Short mmCIF file of C-alpha atoms (C1' of nucleotides) in Angstrom, two decimals:
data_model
loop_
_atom_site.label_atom_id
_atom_site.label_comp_id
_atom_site.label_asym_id
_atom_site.label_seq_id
_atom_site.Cartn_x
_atom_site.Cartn_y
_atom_site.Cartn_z
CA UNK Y 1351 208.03 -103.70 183.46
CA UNK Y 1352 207.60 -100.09 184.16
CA UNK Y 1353 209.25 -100.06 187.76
CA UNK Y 1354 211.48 -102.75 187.20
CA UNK Y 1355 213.52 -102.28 184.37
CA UNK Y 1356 217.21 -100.89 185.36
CA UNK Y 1357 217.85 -97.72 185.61
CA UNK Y 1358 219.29 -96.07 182.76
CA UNK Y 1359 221.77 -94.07 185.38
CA UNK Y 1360 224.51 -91.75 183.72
CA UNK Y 1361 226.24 -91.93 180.02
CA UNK Y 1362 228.26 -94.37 179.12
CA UNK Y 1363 232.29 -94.18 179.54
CA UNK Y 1364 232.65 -97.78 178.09
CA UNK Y 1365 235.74 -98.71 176.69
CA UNK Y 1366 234.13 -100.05 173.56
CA UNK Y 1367 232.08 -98.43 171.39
CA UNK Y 1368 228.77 -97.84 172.43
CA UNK Y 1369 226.35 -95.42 170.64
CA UNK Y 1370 226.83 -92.16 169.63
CA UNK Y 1371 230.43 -91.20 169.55
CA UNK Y 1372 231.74 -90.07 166.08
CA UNK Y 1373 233.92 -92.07 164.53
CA UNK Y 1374 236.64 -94.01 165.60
CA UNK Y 1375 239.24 -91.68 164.86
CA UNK Y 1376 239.13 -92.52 161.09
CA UNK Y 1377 237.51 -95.98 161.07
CA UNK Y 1378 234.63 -95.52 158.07
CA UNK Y 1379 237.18 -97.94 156.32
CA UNK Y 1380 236.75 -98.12 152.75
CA UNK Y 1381 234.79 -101.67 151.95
CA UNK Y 1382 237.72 -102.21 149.76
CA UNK Y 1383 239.53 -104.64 152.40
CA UNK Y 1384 237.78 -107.25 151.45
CA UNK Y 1385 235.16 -107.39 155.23
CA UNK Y 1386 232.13 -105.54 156.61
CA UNK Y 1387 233.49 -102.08 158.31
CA UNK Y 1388 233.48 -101.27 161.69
CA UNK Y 1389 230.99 -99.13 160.81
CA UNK Y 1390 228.51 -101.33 158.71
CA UNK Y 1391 229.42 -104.30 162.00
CA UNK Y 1392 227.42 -102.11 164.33
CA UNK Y 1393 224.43 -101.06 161.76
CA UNK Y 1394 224.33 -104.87 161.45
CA UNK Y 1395 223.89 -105.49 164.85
CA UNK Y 1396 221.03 -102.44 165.15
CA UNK Y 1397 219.22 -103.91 162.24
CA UNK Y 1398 219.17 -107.07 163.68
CA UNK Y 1399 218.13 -105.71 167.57
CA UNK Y 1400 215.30 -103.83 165.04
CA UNK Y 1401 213.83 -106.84 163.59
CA UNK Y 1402 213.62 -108.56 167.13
CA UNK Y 1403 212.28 -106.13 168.79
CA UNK Y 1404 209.68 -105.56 166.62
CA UNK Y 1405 208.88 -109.08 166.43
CA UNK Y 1406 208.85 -110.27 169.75
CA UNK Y 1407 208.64 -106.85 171.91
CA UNK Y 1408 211.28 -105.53 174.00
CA UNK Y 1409 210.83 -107.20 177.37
CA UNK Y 1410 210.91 -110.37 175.14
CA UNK Y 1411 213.62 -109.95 173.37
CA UNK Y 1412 216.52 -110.76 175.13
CA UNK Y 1413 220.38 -110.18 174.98
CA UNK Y 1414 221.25 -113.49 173.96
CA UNK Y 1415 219.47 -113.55 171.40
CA UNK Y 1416 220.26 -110.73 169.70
CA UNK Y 1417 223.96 -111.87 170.16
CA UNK Y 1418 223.03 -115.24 169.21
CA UNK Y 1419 221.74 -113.74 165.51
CA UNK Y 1420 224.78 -111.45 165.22
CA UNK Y 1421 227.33 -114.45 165.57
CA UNK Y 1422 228.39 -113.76 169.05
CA UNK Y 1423 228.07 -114.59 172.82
CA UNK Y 1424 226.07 -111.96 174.74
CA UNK Y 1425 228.66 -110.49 176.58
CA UNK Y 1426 230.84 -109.49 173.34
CA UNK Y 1427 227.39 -107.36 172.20
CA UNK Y 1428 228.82 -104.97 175.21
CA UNK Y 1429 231.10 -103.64 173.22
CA UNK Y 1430 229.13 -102.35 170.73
CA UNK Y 1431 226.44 -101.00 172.86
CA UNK Y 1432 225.65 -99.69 176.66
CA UNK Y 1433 222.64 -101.20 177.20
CA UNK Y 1434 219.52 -102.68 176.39
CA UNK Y 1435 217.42 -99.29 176.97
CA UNK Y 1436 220.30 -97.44 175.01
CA UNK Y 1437 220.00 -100.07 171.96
CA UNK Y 1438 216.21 -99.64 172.27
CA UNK Y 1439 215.98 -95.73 172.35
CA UNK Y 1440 218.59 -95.37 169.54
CA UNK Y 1441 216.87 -97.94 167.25
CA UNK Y 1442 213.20 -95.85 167.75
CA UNK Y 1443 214.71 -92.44 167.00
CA UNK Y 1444 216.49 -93.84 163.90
CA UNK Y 1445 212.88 -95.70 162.82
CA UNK Y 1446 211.44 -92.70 163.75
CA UNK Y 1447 213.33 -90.30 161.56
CA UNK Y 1448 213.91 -92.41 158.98
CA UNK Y 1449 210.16 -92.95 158.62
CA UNK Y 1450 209.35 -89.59 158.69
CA UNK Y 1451 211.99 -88.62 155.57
CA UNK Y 1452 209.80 -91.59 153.86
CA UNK Y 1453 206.83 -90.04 154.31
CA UNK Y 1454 207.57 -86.79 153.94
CA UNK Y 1455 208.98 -87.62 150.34
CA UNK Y 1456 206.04 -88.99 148.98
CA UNK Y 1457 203.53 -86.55 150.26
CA UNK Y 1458 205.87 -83.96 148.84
CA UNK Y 1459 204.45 -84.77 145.20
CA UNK Y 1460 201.12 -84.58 145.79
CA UNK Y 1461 198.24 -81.67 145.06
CA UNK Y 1462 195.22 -82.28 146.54
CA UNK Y 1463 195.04 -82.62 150.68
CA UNK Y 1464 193.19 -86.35 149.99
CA UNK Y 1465 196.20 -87.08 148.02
CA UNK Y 1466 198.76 -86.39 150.29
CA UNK Y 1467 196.33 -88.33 153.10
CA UNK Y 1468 196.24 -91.72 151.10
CA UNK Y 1469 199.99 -91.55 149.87
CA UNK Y 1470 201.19 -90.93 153.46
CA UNK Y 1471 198.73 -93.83 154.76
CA UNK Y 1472 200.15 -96.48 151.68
CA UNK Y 1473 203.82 -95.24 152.99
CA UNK Y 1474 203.31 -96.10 156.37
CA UNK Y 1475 201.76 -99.50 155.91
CA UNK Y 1476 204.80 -100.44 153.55
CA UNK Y 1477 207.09 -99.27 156.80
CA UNK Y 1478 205.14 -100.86 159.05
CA UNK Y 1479 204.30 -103.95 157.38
CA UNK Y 1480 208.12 -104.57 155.46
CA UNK Y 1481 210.88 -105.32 158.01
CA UNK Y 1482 213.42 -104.60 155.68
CA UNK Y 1483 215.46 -102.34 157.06
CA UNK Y 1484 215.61 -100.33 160.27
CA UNK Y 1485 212.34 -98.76 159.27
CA UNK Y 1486 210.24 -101.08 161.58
CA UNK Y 1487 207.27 -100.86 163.83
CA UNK Y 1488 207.85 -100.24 167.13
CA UNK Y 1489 206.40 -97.23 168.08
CA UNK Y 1490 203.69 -98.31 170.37
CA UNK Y 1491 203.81 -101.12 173.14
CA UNK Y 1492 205.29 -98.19 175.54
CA UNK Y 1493 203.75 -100.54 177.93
CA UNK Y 1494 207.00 -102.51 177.74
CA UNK Y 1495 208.97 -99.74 178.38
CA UNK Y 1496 210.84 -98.71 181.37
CA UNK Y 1497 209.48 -95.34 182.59
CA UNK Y 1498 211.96 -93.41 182.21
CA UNK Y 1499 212.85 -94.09 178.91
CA UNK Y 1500 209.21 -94.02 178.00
CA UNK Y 1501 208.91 -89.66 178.02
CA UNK Y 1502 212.12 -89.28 175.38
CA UNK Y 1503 210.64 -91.96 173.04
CA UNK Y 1504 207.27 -90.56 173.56
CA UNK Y 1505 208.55 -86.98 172.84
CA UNK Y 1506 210.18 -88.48 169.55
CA UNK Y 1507 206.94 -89.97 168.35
CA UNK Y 1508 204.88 -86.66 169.21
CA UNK Y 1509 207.31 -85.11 166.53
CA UNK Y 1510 206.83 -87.86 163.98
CA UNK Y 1511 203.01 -87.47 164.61
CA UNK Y 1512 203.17 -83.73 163.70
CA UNK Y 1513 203.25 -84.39 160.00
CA UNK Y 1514 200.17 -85.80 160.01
CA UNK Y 1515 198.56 -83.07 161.92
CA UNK Y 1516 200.04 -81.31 159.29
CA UNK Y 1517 198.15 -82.93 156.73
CA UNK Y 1518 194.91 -83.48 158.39
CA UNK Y 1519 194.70 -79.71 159.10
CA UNK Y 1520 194.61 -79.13 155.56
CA UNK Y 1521 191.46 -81.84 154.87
CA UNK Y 1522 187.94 -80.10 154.53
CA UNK Y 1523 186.55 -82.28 157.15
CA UNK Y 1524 182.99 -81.50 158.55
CA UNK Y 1525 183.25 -79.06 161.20
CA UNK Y 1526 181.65 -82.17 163.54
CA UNK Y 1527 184.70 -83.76 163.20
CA UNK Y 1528 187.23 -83.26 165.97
CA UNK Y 1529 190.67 -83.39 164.26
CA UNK Y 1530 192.73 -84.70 167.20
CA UNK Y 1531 190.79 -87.78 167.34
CA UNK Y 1532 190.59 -88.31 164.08
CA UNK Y 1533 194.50 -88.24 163.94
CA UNK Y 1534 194.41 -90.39 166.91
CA UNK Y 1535 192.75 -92.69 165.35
CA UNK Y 1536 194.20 -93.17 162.15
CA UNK Y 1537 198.12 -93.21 163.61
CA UNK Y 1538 196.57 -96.05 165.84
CA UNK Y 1539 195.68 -98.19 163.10
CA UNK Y 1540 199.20 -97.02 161.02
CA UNK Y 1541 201.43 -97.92 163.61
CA UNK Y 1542 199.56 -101.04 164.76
CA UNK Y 1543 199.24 -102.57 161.17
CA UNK Y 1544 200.97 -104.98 161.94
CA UNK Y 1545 199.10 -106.87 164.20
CA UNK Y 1546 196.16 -106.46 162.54
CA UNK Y 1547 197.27 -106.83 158.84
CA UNK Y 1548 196.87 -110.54 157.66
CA UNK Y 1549 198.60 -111.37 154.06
CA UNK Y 1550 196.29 -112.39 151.24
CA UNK Y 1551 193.17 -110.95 149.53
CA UNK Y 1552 193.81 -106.84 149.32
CA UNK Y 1553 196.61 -105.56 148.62
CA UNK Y 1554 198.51 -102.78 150.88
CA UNK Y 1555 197.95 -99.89 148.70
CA UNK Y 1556 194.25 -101.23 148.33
CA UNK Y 1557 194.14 -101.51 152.09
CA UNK Y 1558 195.24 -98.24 152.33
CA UNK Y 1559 192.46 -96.99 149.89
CA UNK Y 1560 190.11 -98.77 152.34
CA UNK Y 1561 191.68 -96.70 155.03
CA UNK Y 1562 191.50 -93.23 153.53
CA UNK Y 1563 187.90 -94.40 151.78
CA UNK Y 1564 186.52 -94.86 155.66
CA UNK Y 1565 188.31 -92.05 156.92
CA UNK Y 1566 187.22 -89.10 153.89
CA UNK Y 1567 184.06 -87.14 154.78
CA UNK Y 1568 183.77 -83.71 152.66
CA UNK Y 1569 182.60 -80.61 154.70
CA UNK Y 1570 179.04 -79.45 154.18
CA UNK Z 359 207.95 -114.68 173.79
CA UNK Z 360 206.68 -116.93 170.82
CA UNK Z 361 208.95 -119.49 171.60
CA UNK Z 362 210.19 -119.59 174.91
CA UNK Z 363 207.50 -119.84 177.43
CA UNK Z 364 206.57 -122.75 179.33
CA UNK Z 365 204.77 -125.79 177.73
CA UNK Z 366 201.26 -126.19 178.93
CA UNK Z 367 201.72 -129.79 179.26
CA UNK Z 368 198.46 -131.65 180.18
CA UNK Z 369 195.49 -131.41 182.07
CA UNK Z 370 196.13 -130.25 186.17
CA UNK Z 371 195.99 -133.07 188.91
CA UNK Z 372 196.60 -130.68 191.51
CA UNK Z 373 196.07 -131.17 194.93
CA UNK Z 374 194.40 -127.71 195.21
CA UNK Z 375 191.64 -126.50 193.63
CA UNK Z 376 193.33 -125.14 190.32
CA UNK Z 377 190.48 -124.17 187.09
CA UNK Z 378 187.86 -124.97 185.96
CA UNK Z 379 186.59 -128.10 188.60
CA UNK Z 380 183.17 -127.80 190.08
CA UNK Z 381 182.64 -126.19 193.69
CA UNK Z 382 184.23 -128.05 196.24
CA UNK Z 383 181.84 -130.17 198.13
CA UNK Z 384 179.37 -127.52 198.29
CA UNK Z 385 181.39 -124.71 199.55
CA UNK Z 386 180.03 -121.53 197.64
CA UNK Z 387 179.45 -121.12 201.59
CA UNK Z 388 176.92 -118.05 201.81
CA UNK Z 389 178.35 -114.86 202.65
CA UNK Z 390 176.74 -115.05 206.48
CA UNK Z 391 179.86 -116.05 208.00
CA UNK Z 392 181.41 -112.78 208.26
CA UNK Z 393 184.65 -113.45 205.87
CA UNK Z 394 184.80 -113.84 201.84
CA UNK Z 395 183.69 -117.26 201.23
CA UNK Z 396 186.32 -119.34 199.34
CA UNK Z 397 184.47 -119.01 195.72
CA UNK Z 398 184.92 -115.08 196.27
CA UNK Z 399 188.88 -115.61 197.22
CA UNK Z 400 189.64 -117.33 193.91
CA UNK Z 401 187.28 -114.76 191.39
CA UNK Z 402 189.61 -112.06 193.93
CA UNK Z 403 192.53 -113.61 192.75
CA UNK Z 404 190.99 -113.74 189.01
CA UNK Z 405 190.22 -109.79 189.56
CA UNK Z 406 193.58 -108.63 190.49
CA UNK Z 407 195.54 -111.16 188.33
CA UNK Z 408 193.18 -109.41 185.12
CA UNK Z 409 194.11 -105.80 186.34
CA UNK Z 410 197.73 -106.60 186.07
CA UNK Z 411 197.67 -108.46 182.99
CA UNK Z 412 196.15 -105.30 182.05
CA UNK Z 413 198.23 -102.97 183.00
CA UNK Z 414 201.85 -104.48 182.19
CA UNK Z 415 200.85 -106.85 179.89
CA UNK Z 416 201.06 -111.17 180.50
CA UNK Z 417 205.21 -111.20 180.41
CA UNK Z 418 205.73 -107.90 182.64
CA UNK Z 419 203.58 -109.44 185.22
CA UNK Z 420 204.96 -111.66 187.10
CA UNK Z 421 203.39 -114.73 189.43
CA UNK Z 422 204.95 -112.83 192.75
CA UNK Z 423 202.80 -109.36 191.80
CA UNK Z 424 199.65 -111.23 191.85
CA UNK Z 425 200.56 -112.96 194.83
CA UNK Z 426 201.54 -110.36 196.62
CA UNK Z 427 198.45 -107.78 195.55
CA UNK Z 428 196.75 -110.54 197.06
CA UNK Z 429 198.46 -110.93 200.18
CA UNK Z 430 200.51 -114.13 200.22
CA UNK Z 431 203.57 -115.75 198.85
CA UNK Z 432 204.43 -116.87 195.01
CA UNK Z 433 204.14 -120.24 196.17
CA UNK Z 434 200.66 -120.28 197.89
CA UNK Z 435 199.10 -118.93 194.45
CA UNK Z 436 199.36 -122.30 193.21
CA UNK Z 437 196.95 -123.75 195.47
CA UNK Z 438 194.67 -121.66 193.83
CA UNK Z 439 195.74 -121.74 190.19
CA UNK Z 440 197.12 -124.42 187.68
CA UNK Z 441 199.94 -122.46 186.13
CA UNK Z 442 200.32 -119.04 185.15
CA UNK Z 443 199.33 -119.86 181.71
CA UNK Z 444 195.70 -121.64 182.81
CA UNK Z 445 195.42 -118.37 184.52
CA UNK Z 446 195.09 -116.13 181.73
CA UNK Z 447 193.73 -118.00 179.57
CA UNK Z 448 190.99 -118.10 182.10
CA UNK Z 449 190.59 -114.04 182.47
CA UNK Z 450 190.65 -114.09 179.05
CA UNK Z 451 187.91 -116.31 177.92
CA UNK Z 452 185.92 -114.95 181.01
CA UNK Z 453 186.66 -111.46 180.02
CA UNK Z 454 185.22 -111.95 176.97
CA UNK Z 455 182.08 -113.66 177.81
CA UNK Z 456 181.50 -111.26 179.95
CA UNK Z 457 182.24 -108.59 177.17
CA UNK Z 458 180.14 -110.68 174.65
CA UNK Z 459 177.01 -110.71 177.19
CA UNK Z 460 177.26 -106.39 177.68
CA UNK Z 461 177.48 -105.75 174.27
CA UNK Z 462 174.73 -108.20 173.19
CA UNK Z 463 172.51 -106.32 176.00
CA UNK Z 464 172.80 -102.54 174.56
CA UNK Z 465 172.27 -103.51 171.20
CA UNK Z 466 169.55 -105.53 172.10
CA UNK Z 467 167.23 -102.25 172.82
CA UNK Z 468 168.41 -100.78 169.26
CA UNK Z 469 166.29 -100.07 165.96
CA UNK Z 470 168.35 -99.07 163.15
CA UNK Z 471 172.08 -100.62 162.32
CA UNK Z 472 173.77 -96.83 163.32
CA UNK Z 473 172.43 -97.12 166.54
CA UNK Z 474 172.91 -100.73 166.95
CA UNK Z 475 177.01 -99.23 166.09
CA UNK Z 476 177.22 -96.54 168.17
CA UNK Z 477 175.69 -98.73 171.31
CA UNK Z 478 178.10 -100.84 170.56
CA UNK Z 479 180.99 -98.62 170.36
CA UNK Z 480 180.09 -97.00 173.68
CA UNK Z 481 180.04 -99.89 175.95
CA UNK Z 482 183.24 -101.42 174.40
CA UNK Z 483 184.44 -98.30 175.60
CA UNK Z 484 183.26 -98.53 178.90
CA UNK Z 485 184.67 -101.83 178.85
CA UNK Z 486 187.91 -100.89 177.77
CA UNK Z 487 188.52 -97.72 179.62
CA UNK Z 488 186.89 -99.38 183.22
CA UNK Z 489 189.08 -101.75 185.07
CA UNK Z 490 186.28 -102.09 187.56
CA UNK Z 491 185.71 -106.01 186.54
CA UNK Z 492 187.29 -108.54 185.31
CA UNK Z 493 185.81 -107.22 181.61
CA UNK Z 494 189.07 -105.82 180.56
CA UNK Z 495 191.49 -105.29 178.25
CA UNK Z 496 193.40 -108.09 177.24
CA UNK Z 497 192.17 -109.13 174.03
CA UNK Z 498 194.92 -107.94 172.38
CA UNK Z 499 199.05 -107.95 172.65
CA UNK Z 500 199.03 -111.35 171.19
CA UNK Z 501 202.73 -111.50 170.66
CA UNK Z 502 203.49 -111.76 174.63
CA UNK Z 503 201.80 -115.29 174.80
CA UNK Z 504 203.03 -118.51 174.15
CA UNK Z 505 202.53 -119.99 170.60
CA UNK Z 506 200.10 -123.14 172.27
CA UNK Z 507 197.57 -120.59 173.51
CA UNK Z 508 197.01 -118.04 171.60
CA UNK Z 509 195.40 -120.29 169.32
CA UNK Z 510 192.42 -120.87 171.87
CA UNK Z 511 192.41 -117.25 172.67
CA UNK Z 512 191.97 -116.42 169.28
CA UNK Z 513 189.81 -118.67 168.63
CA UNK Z 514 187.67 -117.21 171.41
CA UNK Z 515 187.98 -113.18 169.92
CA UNK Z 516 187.09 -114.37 166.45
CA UNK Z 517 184.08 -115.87 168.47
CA UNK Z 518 183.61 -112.32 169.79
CA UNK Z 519 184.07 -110.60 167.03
CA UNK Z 520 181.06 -112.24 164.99
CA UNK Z 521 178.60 -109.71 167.73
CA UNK Z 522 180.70 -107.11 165.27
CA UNK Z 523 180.56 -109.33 161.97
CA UNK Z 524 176.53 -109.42 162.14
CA UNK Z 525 175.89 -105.67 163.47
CA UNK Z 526 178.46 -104.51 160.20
CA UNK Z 527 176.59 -106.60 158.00
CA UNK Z 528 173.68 -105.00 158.72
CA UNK Z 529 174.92 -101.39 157.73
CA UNK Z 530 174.26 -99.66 154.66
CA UNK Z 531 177.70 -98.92 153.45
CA UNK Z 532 178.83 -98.60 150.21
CA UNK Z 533 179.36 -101.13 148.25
CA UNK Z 534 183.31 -99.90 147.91
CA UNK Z 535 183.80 -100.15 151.53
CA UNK Z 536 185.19 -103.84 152.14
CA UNK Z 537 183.16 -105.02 155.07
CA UNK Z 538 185.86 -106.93 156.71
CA UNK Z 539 188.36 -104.58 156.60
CA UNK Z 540 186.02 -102.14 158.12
CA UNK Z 541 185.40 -104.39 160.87
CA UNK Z 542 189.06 -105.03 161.73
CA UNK Z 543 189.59 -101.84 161.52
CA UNK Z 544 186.80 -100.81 163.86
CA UNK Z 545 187.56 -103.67 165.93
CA UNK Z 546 191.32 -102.73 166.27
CA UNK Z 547 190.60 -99.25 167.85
CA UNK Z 548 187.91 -100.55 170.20
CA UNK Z 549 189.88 -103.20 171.86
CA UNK Z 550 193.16 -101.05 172.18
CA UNK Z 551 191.54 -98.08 173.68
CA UNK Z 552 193.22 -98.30 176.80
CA UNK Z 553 196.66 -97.41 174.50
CA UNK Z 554 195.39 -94.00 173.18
CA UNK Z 555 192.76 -93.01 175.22
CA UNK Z 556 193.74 -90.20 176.84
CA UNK Z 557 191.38 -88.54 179.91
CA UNK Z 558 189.91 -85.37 179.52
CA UNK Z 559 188.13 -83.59 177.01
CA UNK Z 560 185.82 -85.50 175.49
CA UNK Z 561 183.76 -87.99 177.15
CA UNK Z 562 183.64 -91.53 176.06
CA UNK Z 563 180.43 -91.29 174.71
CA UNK Z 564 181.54 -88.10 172.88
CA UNK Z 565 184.45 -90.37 171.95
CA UNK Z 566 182.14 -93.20 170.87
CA UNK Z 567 180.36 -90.57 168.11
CA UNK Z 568 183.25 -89.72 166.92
CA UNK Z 569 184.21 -92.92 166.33
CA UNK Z 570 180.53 -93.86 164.47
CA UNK Z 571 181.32 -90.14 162.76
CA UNK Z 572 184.08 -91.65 160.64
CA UNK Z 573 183.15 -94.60 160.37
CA UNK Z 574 179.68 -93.75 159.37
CA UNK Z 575 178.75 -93.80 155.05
CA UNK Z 576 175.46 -94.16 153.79
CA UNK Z 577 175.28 -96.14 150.59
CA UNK Z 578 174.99 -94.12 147.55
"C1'" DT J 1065 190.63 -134.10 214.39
"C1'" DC J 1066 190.69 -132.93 209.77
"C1'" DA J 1067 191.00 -130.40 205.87
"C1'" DA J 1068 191.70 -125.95 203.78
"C1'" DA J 1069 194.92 -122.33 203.09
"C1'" DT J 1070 199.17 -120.43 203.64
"C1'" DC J 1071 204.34 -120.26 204.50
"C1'" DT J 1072 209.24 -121.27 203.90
"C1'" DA J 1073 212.66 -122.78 201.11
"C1'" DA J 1074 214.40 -124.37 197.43
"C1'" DC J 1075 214.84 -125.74 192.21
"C1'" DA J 1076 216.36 -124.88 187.55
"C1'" DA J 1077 216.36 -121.78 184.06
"C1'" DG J 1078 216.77 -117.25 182.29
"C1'" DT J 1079 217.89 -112.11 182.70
"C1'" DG J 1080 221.22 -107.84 181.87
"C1'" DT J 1081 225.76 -106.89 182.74
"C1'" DT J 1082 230.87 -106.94 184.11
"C1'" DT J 1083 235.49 -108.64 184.14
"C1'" DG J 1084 239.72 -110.48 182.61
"C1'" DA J 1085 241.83 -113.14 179.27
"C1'" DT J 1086 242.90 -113.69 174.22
"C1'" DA J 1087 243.05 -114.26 169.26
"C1'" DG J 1088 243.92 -111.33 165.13
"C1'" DA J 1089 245.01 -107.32 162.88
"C1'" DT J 1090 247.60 -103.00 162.52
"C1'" DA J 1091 251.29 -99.81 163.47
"C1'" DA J 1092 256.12 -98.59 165.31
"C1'" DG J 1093 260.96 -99.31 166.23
"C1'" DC J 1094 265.11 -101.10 164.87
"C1'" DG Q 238 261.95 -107.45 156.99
"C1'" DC Q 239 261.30 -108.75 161.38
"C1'" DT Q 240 260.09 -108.05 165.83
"C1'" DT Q 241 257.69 -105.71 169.10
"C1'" DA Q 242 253.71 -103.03 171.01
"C1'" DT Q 243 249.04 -101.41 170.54
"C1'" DC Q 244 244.36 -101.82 169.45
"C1'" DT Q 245 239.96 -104.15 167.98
"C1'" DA Q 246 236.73 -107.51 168.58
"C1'" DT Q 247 235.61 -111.43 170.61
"C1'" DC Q 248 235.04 -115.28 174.33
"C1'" DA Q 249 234.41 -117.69 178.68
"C1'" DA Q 250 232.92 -117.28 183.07
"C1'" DA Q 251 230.93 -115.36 186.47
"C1'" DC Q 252 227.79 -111.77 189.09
"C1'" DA Q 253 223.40 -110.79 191.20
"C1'" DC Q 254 218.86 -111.09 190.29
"C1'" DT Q 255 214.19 -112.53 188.57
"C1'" DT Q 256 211.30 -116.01 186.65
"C1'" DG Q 257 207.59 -120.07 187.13
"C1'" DT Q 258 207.05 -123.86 189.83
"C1'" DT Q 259 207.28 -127.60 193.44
"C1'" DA Q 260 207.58 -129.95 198.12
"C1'" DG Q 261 207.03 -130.27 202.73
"C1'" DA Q 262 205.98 -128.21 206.99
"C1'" DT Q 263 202.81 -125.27 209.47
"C1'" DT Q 264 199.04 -122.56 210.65
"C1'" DT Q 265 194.02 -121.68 210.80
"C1'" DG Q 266 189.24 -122.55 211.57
"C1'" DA Q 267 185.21 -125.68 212.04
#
DNA sequence: TCAAATCTAACAAGTGTTTGATAGATAAGC
DNA sequence: GCTTATCTATCAAACACTTGTTAGATTTGA
């Protein structure tokens, strides 16, 4: 893509209901009427954009198909959403924040610096590697990504990064050690897990162990 | 993509001079006659067709780019190539050959398994970071190639990837370090360099010890 | 003259997106 | 309570465009 893609010109002044808008005058709609809510409709419909994105990409996922898996025809999707990009970028930042609460959480309990390092790691491999929820990996691949979309979700990500520069400052690595690569390198293999993670043998939080066993050197 | 790409039928009977097929006649035609002789056209073709690949990845480029980096029409590309399919698969098992053959070289001159590593690490580098050749980054991204070839391409990077098996095996690690998921974790960051490398800095040698830095434990 | 290499033009299929029509539900007027 | 009118969510159909690929005519150079 990258010079291709369209163009992502102003906001939206859809008639539908595209993204961010508050609430449809008072449409949060108890589930007590027996259906989904309007509400928990368009979740659906991110959750399932989520999982198909992070399966196949985002050039490769098209329209159609994300219709096709919500129970409608493409068009119809347009009322729920702008566009493509917008669908995209509003499905990262909510991955991205929600992942960072996540990991943020568990490295809340810990003591010791190595602690919070291997909890963090066995937190994002469960993100990355269950596609539950909205929680899913696509943070890389920017490749696929129309330029000028690319700088907001890149922004997002730097911010997400930041806790872990957080918690690698506070590791007594050897001074030889240059920190930014090292962080480099270890969000790489996070956020790529899963295309390198293949099911059987070790577990996640053992693969995670593995991680944080390769990546802990004590100064000296 | 996964499911939707085109079918790599059977073998090519094209009229043209598609793959794999022997020189025509005897036409590697030395380069006396002022112009690129016709061998050098198609490896021209190969070159420019791996630099996009490269770049955008195997969906985002599309048959009319290569064409027209290369100065002609969609159409006349296929007097040169099979399908757009045969194509890659071609820069790809070429790519790595030629990958295979560099690293084999530096280690070649190397006494103890840490050097034997760190060689190693710095020419992948090189040969991730350089889009001189047609040794370049495409052993990865996976996902944006139809479900009938990527079994031959991974075939040939698991091929690859025993130069990595045998030089690991050789280390001293410790015995808690799990030998394979050191190497696919090693493996992973070499071959997506291109995605986090970023220029300045360090050098990629300086990059390269870094890398052998954390990834470097003695046995104990 | 002959073959190699390219062009033009089309194909069928797929893309994101828009438009206008329409069921089904909800609210308002009498 | 019954009939309107409004609103929500969907559909069908088209749009302009891009995709990989093919066929036949045409140029180019030896």
């Amino acid at each position: 893509m990258t010079q291709d893609g369209p163009t992502m010109s102003e906001g939206a002044v859809h008639r539908g209901r595209a993204a961010s808008s508050g609430q449809p005058k008072s449409d949060t709609r108890a589930a007590g009427s027996g259906e989904a809510s309007v509400v928990e409709r368009r979740d659906e419909i991110l959750e399932i954009a989520a999982t198909l994105f992070a399966e196949r990409g985002y050039r490769a996922t098209s329209i159609r198909d994300i219709a096709e898996r919500a129970g409608m025809k493409a068009g119809s999707l347009y009322y729920h959403i702008t566009s493509k990009e917008a669908l995209f970028v509003e499905i990262h930042d909510k991955a991205l924040d929600a992942a960072a609460a996540r990991v943020r959480a568990v490295i809340a309990g810990c003591r010791s610096p190595w602690e919070r390092l291997e909890a963090a790691c066995v937190e994002m491999l469960e993100i990355q590697l269950n596609p539950e929820s909205l929680t899913l990996p696509i943070m890389n691949n920017f490749r696929s990504v129309p330029d000028e979309v690319k700088d907001a979700l890149i922004r997002k990500r730097d911010e997400f990064e930041r806790i872990f520069r957080d918690i690698i400052a506070a590791l007594p690595l050897p001074s030889a050690i240059d920190r930014t690569i090292y962080r480099i390198l270890l969000l790489r293999l996070l956020n790529t897990a899963d295309e390198w993670y293949r099911e059987g043998r070790l577990t996640r939080p053992e693969i995670a162990a593995q991680i944080v066993g390769i990546f802990r050197h004590e100064a000296g």
